[in-house]
CSV table of C-alpha atoms in Angstrom, one decimal:
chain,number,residue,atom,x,y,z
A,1,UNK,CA,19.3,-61.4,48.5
A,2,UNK,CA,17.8,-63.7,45.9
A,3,UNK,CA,16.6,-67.2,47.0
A,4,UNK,CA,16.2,-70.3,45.5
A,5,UNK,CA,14.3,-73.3,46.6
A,6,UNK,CA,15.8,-76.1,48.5
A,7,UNK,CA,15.1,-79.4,46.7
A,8,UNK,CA,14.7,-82.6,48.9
A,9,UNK,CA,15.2,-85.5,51.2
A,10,UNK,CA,15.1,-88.7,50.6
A,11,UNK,CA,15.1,-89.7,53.8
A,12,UNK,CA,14.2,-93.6,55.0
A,13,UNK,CA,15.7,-96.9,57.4
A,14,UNK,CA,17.8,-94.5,59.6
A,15,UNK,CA,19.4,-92.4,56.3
A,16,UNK,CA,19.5,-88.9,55.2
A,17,UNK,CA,20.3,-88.2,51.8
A,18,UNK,CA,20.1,-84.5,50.4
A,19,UNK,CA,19.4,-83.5,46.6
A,20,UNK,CA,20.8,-81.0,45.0
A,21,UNK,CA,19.3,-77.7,46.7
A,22,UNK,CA,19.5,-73.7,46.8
A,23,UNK,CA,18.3,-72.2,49.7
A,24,UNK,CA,20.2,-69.0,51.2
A,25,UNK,CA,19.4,-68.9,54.8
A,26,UNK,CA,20.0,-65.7,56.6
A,27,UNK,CA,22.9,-65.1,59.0
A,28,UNK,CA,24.9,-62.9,60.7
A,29,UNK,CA,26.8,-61.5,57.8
A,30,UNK,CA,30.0,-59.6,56.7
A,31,UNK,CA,29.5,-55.8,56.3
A,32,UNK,CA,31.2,-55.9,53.1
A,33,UNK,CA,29.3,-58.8,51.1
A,34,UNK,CA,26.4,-61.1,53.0
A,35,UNK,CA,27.3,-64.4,53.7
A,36,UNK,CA,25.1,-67.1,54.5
A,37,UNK,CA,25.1,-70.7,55.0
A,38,UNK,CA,24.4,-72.3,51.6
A,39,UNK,CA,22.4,-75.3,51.2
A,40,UNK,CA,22.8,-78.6,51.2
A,41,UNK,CA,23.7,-81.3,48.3
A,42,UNK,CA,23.5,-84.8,48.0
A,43,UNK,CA,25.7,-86.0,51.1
A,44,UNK,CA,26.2,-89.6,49.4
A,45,UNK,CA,26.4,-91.2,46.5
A,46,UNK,CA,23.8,-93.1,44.9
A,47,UNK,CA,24.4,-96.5,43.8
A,48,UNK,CA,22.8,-98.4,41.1
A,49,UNK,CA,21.7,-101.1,43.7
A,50,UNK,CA,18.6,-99.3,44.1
A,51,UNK,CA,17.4,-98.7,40.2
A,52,UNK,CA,18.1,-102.4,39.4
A,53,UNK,CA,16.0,-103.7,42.6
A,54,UNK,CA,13.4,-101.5,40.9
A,55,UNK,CA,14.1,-103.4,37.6
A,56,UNK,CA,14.1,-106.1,38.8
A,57,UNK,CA,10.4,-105.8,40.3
A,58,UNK,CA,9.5,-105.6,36.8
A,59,UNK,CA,8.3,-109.1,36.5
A,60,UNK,CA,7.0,-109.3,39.6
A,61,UNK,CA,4.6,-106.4,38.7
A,62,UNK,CA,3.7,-108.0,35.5
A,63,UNK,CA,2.6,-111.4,36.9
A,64,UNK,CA,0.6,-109.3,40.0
A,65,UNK,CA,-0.4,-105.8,38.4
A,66,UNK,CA,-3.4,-105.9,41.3
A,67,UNK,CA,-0.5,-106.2,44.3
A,68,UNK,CA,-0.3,-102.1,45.6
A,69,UNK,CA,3.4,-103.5,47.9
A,70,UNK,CA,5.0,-104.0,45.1
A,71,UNK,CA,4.3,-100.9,43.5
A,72,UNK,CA,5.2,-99.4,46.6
A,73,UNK,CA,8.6,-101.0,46.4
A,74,UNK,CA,9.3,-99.8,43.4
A,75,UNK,CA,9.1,-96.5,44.4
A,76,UNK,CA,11.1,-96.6,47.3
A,77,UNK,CA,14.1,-98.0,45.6
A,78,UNK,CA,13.4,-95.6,42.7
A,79,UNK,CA,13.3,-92.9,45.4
A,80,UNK,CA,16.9,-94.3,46.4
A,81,UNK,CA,18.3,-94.2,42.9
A,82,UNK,CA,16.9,-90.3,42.0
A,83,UNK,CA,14.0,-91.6,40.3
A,84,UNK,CA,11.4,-89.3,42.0
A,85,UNK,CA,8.8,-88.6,39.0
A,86,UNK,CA,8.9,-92.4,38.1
A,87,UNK,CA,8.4,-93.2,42.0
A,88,UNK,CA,5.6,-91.0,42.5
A,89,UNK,CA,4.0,-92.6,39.5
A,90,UNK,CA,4.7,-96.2,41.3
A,91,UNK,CA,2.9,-94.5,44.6
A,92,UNK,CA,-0.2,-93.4,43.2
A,93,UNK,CA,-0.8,-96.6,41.9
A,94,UNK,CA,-0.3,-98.3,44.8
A,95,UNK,CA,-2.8,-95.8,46.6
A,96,UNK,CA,-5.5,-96.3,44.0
A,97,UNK,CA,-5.1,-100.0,45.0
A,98,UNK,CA,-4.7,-99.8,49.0
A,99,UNK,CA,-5.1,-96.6,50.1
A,100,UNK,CA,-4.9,-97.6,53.8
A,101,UNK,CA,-1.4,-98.1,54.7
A,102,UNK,CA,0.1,-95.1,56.0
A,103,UNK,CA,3.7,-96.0,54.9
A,104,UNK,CA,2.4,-95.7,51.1
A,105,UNK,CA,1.3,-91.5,51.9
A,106,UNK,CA,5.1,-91.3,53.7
A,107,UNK,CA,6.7,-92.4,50.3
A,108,UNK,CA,4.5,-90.0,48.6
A,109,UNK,CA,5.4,-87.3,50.3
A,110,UNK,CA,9.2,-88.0,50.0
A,111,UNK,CA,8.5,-88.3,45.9
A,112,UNK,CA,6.9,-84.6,46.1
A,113,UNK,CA,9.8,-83.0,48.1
A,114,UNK,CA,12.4,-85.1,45.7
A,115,UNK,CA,10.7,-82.8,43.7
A,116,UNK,CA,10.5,-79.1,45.4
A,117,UNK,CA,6.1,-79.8,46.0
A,118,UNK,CA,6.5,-78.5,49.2
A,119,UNK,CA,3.0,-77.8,50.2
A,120,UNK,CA,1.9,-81.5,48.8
A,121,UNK,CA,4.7,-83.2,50.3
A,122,UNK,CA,3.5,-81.9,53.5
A,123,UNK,CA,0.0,-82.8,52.8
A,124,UNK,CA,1.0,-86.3,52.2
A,125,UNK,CA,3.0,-86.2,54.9
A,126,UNK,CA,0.3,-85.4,56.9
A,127,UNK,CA,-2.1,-88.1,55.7
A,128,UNK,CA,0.9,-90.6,56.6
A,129,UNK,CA,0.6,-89.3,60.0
A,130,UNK,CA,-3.3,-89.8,60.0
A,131,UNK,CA,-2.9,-93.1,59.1
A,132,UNK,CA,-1.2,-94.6,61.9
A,133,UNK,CA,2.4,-94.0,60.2
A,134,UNK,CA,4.8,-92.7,62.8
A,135,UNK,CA,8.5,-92.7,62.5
A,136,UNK,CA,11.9,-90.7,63.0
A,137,UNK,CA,12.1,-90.5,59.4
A,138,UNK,CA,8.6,-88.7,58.7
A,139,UNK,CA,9.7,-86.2,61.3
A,140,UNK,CA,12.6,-85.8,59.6
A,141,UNK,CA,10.9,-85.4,56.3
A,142,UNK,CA,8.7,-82.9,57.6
A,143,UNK,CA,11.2,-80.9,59.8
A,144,UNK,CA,13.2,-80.0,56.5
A,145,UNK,CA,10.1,-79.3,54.4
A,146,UNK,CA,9.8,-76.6,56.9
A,147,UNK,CA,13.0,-75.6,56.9
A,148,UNK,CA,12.8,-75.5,53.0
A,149,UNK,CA,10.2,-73.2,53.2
A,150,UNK,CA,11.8,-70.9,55.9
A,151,UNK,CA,9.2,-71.6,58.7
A,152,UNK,CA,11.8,-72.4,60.8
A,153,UNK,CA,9.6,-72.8,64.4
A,154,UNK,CA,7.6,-75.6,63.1
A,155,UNK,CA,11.0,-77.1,61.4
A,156,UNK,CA,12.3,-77.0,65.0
A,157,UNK,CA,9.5,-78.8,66.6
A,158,UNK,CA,9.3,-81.6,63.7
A,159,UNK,CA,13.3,-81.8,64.2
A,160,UNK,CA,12.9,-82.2,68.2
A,161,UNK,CA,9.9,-85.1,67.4
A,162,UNK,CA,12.8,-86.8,65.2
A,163,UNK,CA,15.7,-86.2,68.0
A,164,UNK,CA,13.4,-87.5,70.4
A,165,UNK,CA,12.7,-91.0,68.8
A,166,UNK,CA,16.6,-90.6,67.3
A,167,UNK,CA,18.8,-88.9,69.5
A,168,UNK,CA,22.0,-89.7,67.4
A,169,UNK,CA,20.1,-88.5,63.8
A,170,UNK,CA,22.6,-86.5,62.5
A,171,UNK,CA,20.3,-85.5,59.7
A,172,UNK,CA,18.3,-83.6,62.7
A,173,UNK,CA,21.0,-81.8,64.1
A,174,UNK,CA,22.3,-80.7,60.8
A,175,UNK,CA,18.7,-79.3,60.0
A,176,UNK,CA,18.8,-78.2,63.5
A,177,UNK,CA,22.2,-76.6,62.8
A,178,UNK,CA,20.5,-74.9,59.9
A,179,UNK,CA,17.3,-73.4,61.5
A,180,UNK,CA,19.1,-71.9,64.0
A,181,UNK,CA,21.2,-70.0,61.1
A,182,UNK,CA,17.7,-69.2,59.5
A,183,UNK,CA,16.9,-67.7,62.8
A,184,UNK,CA,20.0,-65.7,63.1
A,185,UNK,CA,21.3,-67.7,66.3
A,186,UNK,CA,24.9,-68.5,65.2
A,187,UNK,CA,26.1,-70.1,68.4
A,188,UNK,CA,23.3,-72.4,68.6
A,189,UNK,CA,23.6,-73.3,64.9
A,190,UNK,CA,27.0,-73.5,65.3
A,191,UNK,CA,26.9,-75.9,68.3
A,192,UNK,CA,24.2,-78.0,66.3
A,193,UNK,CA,26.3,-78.4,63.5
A,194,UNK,CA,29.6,-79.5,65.2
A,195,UNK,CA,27.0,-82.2,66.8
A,196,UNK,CA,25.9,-83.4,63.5
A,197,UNK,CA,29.8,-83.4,62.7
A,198,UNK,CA,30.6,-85.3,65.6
A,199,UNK,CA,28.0,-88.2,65.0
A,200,UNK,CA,29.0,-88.2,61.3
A,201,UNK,CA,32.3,-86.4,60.4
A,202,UNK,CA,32.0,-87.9,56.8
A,203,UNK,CA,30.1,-85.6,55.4
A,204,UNK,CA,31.1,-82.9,53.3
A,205,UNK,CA,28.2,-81.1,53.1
A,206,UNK,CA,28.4,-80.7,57.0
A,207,UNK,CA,31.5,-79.5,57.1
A,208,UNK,CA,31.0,-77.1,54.2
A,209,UNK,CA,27.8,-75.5,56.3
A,210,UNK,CA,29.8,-75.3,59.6
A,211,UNK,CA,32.9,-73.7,57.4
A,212,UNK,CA,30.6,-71.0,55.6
A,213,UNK,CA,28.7,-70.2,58.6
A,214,UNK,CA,31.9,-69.9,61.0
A,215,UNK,CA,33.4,-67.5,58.0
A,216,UNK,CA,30.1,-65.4,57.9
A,217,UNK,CA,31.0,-64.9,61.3
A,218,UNK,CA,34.4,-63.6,61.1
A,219,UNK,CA,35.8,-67.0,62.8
A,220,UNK,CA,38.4,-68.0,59.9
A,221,UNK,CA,40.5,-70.2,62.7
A,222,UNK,CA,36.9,-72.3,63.3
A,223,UNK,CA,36.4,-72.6,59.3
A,224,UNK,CA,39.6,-73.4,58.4
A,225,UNK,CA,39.9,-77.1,59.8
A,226,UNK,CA,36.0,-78.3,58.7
A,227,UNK,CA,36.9,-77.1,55.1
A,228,UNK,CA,40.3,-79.0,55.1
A,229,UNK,CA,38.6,-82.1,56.1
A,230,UNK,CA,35.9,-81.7,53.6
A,231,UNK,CA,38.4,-80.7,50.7
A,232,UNK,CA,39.9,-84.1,51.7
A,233,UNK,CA,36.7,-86.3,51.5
A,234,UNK,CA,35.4,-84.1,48.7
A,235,UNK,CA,38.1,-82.8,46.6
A,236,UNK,CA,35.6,-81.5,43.7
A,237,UNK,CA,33.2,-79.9,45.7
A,238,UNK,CA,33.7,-76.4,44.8
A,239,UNK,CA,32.2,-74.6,48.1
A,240,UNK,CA,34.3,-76.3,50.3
A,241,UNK,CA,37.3,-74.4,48.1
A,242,UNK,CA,35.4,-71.2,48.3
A,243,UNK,CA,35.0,-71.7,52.3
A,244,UNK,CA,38.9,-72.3,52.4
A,245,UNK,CA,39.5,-69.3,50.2
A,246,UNK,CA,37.4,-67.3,52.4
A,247,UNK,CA,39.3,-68.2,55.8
A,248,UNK,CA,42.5,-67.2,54.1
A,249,UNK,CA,41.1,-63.8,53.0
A,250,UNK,CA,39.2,-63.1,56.5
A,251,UNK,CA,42.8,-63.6,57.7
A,252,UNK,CA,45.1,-61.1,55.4
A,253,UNK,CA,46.2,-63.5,52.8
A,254,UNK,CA,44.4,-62.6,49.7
A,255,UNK,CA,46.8,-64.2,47.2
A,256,UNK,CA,45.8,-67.4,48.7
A,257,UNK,CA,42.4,-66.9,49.2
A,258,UNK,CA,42.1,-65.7,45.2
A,259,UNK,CA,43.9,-69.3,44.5
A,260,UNK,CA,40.9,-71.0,46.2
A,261,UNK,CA,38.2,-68.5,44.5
A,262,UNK,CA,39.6,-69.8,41.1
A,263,UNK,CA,40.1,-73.5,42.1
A,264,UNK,CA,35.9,-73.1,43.5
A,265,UNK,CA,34.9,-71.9,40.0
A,266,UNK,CA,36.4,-74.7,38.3
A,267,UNK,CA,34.8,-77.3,40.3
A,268,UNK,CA,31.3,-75.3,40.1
A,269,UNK,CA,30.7,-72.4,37.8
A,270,UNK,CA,28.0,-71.3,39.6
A,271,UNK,CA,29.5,-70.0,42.7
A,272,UNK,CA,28.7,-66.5,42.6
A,273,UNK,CA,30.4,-65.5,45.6
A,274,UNK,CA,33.4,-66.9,44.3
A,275,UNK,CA,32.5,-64.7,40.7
A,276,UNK,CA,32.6,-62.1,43.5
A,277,UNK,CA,35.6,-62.5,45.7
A,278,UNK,CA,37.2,-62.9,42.7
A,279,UNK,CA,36.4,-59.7,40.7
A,280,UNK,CA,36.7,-57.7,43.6
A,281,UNK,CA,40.4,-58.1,43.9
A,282,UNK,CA,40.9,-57.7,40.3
A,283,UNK,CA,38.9,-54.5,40.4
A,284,UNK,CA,41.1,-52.9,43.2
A,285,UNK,CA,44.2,-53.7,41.1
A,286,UNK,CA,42.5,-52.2,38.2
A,287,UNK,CA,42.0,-55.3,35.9
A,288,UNK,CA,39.1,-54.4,34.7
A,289,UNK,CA,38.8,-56.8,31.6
A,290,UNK,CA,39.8,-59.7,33.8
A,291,UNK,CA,37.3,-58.3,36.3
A,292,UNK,CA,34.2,-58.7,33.7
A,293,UNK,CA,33.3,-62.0,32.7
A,294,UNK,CA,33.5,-62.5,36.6
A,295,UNK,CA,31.5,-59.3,37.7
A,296,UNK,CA,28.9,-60.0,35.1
A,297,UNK,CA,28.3,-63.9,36.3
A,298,UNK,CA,27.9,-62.6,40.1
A,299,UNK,CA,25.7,-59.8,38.7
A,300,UNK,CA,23.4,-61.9,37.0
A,301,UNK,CA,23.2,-64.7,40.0
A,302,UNK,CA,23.1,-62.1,42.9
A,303,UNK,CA,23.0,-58.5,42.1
A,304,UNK,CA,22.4,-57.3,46.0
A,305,UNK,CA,25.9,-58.1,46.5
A,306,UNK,CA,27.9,-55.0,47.9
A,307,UNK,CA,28.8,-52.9,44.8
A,308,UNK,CA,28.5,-55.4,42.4
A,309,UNK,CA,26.7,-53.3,39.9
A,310,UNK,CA,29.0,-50.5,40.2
A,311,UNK,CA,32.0,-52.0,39.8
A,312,UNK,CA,30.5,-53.7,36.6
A,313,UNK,CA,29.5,-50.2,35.3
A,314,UNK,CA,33.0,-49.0,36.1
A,315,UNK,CA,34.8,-51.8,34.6
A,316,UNK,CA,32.8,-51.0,31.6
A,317,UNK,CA,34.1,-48.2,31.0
A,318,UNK,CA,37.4,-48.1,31.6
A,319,UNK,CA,37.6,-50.9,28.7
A,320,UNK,CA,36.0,-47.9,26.3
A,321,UNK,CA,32.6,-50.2,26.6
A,322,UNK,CA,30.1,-47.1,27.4
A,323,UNK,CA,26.7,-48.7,25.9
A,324,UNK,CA,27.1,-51.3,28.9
A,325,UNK,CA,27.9,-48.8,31.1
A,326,UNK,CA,25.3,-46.2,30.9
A,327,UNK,CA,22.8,-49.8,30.9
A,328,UNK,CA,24.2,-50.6,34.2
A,329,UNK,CA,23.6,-47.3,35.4
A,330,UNK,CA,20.7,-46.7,34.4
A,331,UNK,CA,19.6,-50.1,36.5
A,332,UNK,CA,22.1,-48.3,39.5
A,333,UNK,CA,19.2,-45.4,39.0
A,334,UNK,CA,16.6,-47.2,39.3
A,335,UNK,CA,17.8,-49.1,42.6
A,336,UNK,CA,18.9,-45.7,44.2
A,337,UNK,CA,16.4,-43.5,42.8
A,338,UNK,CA,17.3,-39.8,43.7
A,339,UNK,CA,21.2,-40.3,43.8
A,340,UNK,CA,22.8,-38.0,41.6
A,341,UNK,CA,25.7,-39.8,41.4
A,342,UNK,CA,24.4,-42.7,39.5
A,343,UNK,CA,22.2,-39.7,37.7
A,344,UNK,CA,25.0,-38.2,36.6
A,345,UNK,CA,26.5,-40.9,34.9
A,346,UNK,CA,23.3,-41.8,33.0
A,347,UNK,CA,23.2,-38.3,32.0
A,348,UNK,CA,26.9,-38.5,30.5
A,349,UNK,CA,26.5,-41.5,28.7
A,350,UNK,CA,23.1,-40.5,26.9
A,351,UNK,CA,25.3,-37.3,26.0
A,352,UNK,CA,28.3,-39.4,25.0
A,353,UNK,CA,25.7,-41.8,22.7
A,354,UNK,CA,24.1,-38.3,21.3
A,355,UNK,CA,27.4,-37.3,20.3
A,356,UNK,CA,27.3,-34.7,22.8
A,357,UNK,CA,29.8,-32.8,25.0
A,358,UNK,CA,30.5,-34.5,28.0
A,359,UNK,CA,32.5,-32.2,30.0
A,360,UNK,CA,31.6,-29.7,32.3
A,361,UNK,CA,32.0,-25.6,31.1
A,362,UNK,CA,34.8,-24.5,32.4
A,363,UNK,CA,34.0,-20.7,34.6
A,364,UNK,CA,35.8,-17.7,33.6
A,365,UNK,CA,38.6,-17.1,36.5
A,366,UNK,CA,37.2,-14.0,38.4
A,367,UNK,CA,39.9,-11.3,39.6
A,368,UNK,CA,40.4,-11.9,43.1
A,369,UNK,CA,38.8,-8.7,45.2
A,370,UNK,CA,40.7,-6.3,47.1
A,371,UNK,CA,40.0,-6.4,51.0
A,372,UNK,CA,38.0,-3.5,52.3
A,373,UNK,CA,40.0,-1.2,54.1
A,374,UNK,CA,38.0,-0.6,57.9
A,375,UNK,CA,39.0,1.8,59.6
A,376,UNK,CA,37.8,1.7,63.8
A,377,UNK,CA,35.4,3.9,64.6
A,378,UNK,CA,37.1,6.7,67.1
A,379,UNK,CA,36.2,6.6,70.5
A,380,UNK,CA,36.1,10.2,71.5
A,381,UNK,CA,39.0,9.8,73.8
């Protein structure tokens, strides 16, 4: 399954805030295509409070260029506002000034995860730590570095350290939630979750986890409700269609679950399961040119989903298309070495190219042979 790298938390006075990310964690799945809990997107919006407070520190900056807190808070409220590559500027200057405080390392290391430097946010992270700076919010900080980089024991333990000085963070149990899934334990990621949802059930991207995960695991009565609710506080966020869609198709109503595929690709493109779910009920109605452009966008985002490839290659050529056949497999060929299947088909379509016969020779019929006529031996008697 390919991956992609979450990207960050801002997190700071008691908040969680989630940038846009793309981390695949793996679950229990279906048999017929892998599902597992996506990853997490900014759960609120930013204002422009935050950039102007920077702006506004402007002046401030100019009239004390030696003062290392205000360069320091300039970088948290550019932190706030998305700003992580100006921020981290605004922290290393304040570090080359005062190096001491511990709170300056702590903003540094929430500039590097802004911006997917795991390994440095940690390391800053760690200095913070080493400098006297302890707080739910570094735990936190540290806890879904972790997480982002799939060593989900030591995401655990950083998570507990938050829960322990915050025992309502519902950043902490959504993280929580998600580890669990990471570590294949659906009901404790599932009971995480639902805690996260019941200490804030305003979240979207919440809900959406919760919904995918309880549809990974074949509970489409458990999805159904969270997906609603987030459709209703989210109405453009495309995976919160696709875990709709998906309830209704776990339960026997594909018509309605393709109507939610469809709605999820306008809101976001790039859902690939969607691409997926999609073309794979066009395919078994035999649409084949409505099955491509959708077959070919799930191929090239995830091509370890079940079949994928093949019914690409198929689709292909039932539209008279046989170059991008025989290329797709040839790749089936190289995935499945030694199936002659896929072999086969390479083989026809070099033959077809060549200008070659493609069929098989027929055999002469052979006269049927006349059964042997045995008589039993006597037996003397």
């Amino acid at each position: 399954m390919n991956t992609r790298i979450l990207a960050g938390l801002v997190a700071g006075g008691g908040k969680y805030c989630l940038l846009l990310a793309g981390l695949w964690l793996a679950v229990g799945c279906n048999p017929e295509v892998s599902e597992a809990p996506e990853v997490m997107v900014q759960l609120g919006t930013v204002q422009s409070g935050p950039a102007i407070q920077a702006e506004e520190l402007n002046g401030a900056i100019a009239r004390q260029p030696g003062n290392a807190s205000l360069y320091a808070h300039r970088a948290e409220f550019r932190l706030d506002a998305g700003q992580a590559e100006q921020a981290l500027r605004d922290i290393n200057q304040a570090l080359e000034l005062d190096d001491a405080p511990g709170e300056f390392y702590y903003l540094k290391a929430r500039a590097l995860r802004a911006q997917g430097q795991l390994p440095g946010a940690l390391a800053a992270a760690a200095t913070a730590s080493r400098h006297g700076y302890a707080s739910a919010s570094l735990s936190l900080l540290v806890g879904e570095a972790h997480l982002a980089a799939r060593h989900y024991s030591a995401a655990l333990d950083h998570l507990d350290r938050t829960l322990r000085q915050e025992p309502t963070n519902a950043g902490a149990l959504f993280y929580k939630g998600l580890a669990y899934a990471g570590l294949r334990d659906t009901a404790q990621a599932l009971s995480f979750l639902q805690a996260s949802v019941k200490l804030d059930p305003h979240q979207p991207e919440t809900l959406h986890q919760l919904a995918f995960l309880a549809n990974a695991n074949h509970q489409p009565l458990l999805a159904a409700p969270h997906a609603a609710r987030g459709i209703r506080l989210a109405p453009t966020y495309g995976p919160l269609y696709y875990d709709y869609g998906r309830q209704f198709d776990l339960q026997g109503a594909p018509d309605s679950a393709q109507q939610y595929f469809l709605k999820a690709l306008r809101f976001d493109s790039t859902l690939y399961r969607a691409d997926y779910r999609v073309a794979l009920a066009l395919f078994r109605q035999r649409q084949y040119k409505a099955a491509i452009p959708h077959l070919q966008r799930a191929v090239r985002r995830s091509a370890g989903l079940p079949n994928v490839r093949q019914m690409l290659a198929e689709s292909y050529e039932a539209q008279g298309m046989h170059e991008l056949a025989l290329a797709q497999y040839q790749q089936l060929v190289l995935e499945n070495p030694g199936n002659r299947h896929w072999t086969y088909k390479v083989w026809k379509g070099k033959a077809r190219a060549a200008g070659q016969p493609t069929n098989e020779p027929r055999r002469e019929a052979v006269a049927p042979v006349a059964p042997l006529s045995i008589s039993r031996p006597s037996s003397g008697f």
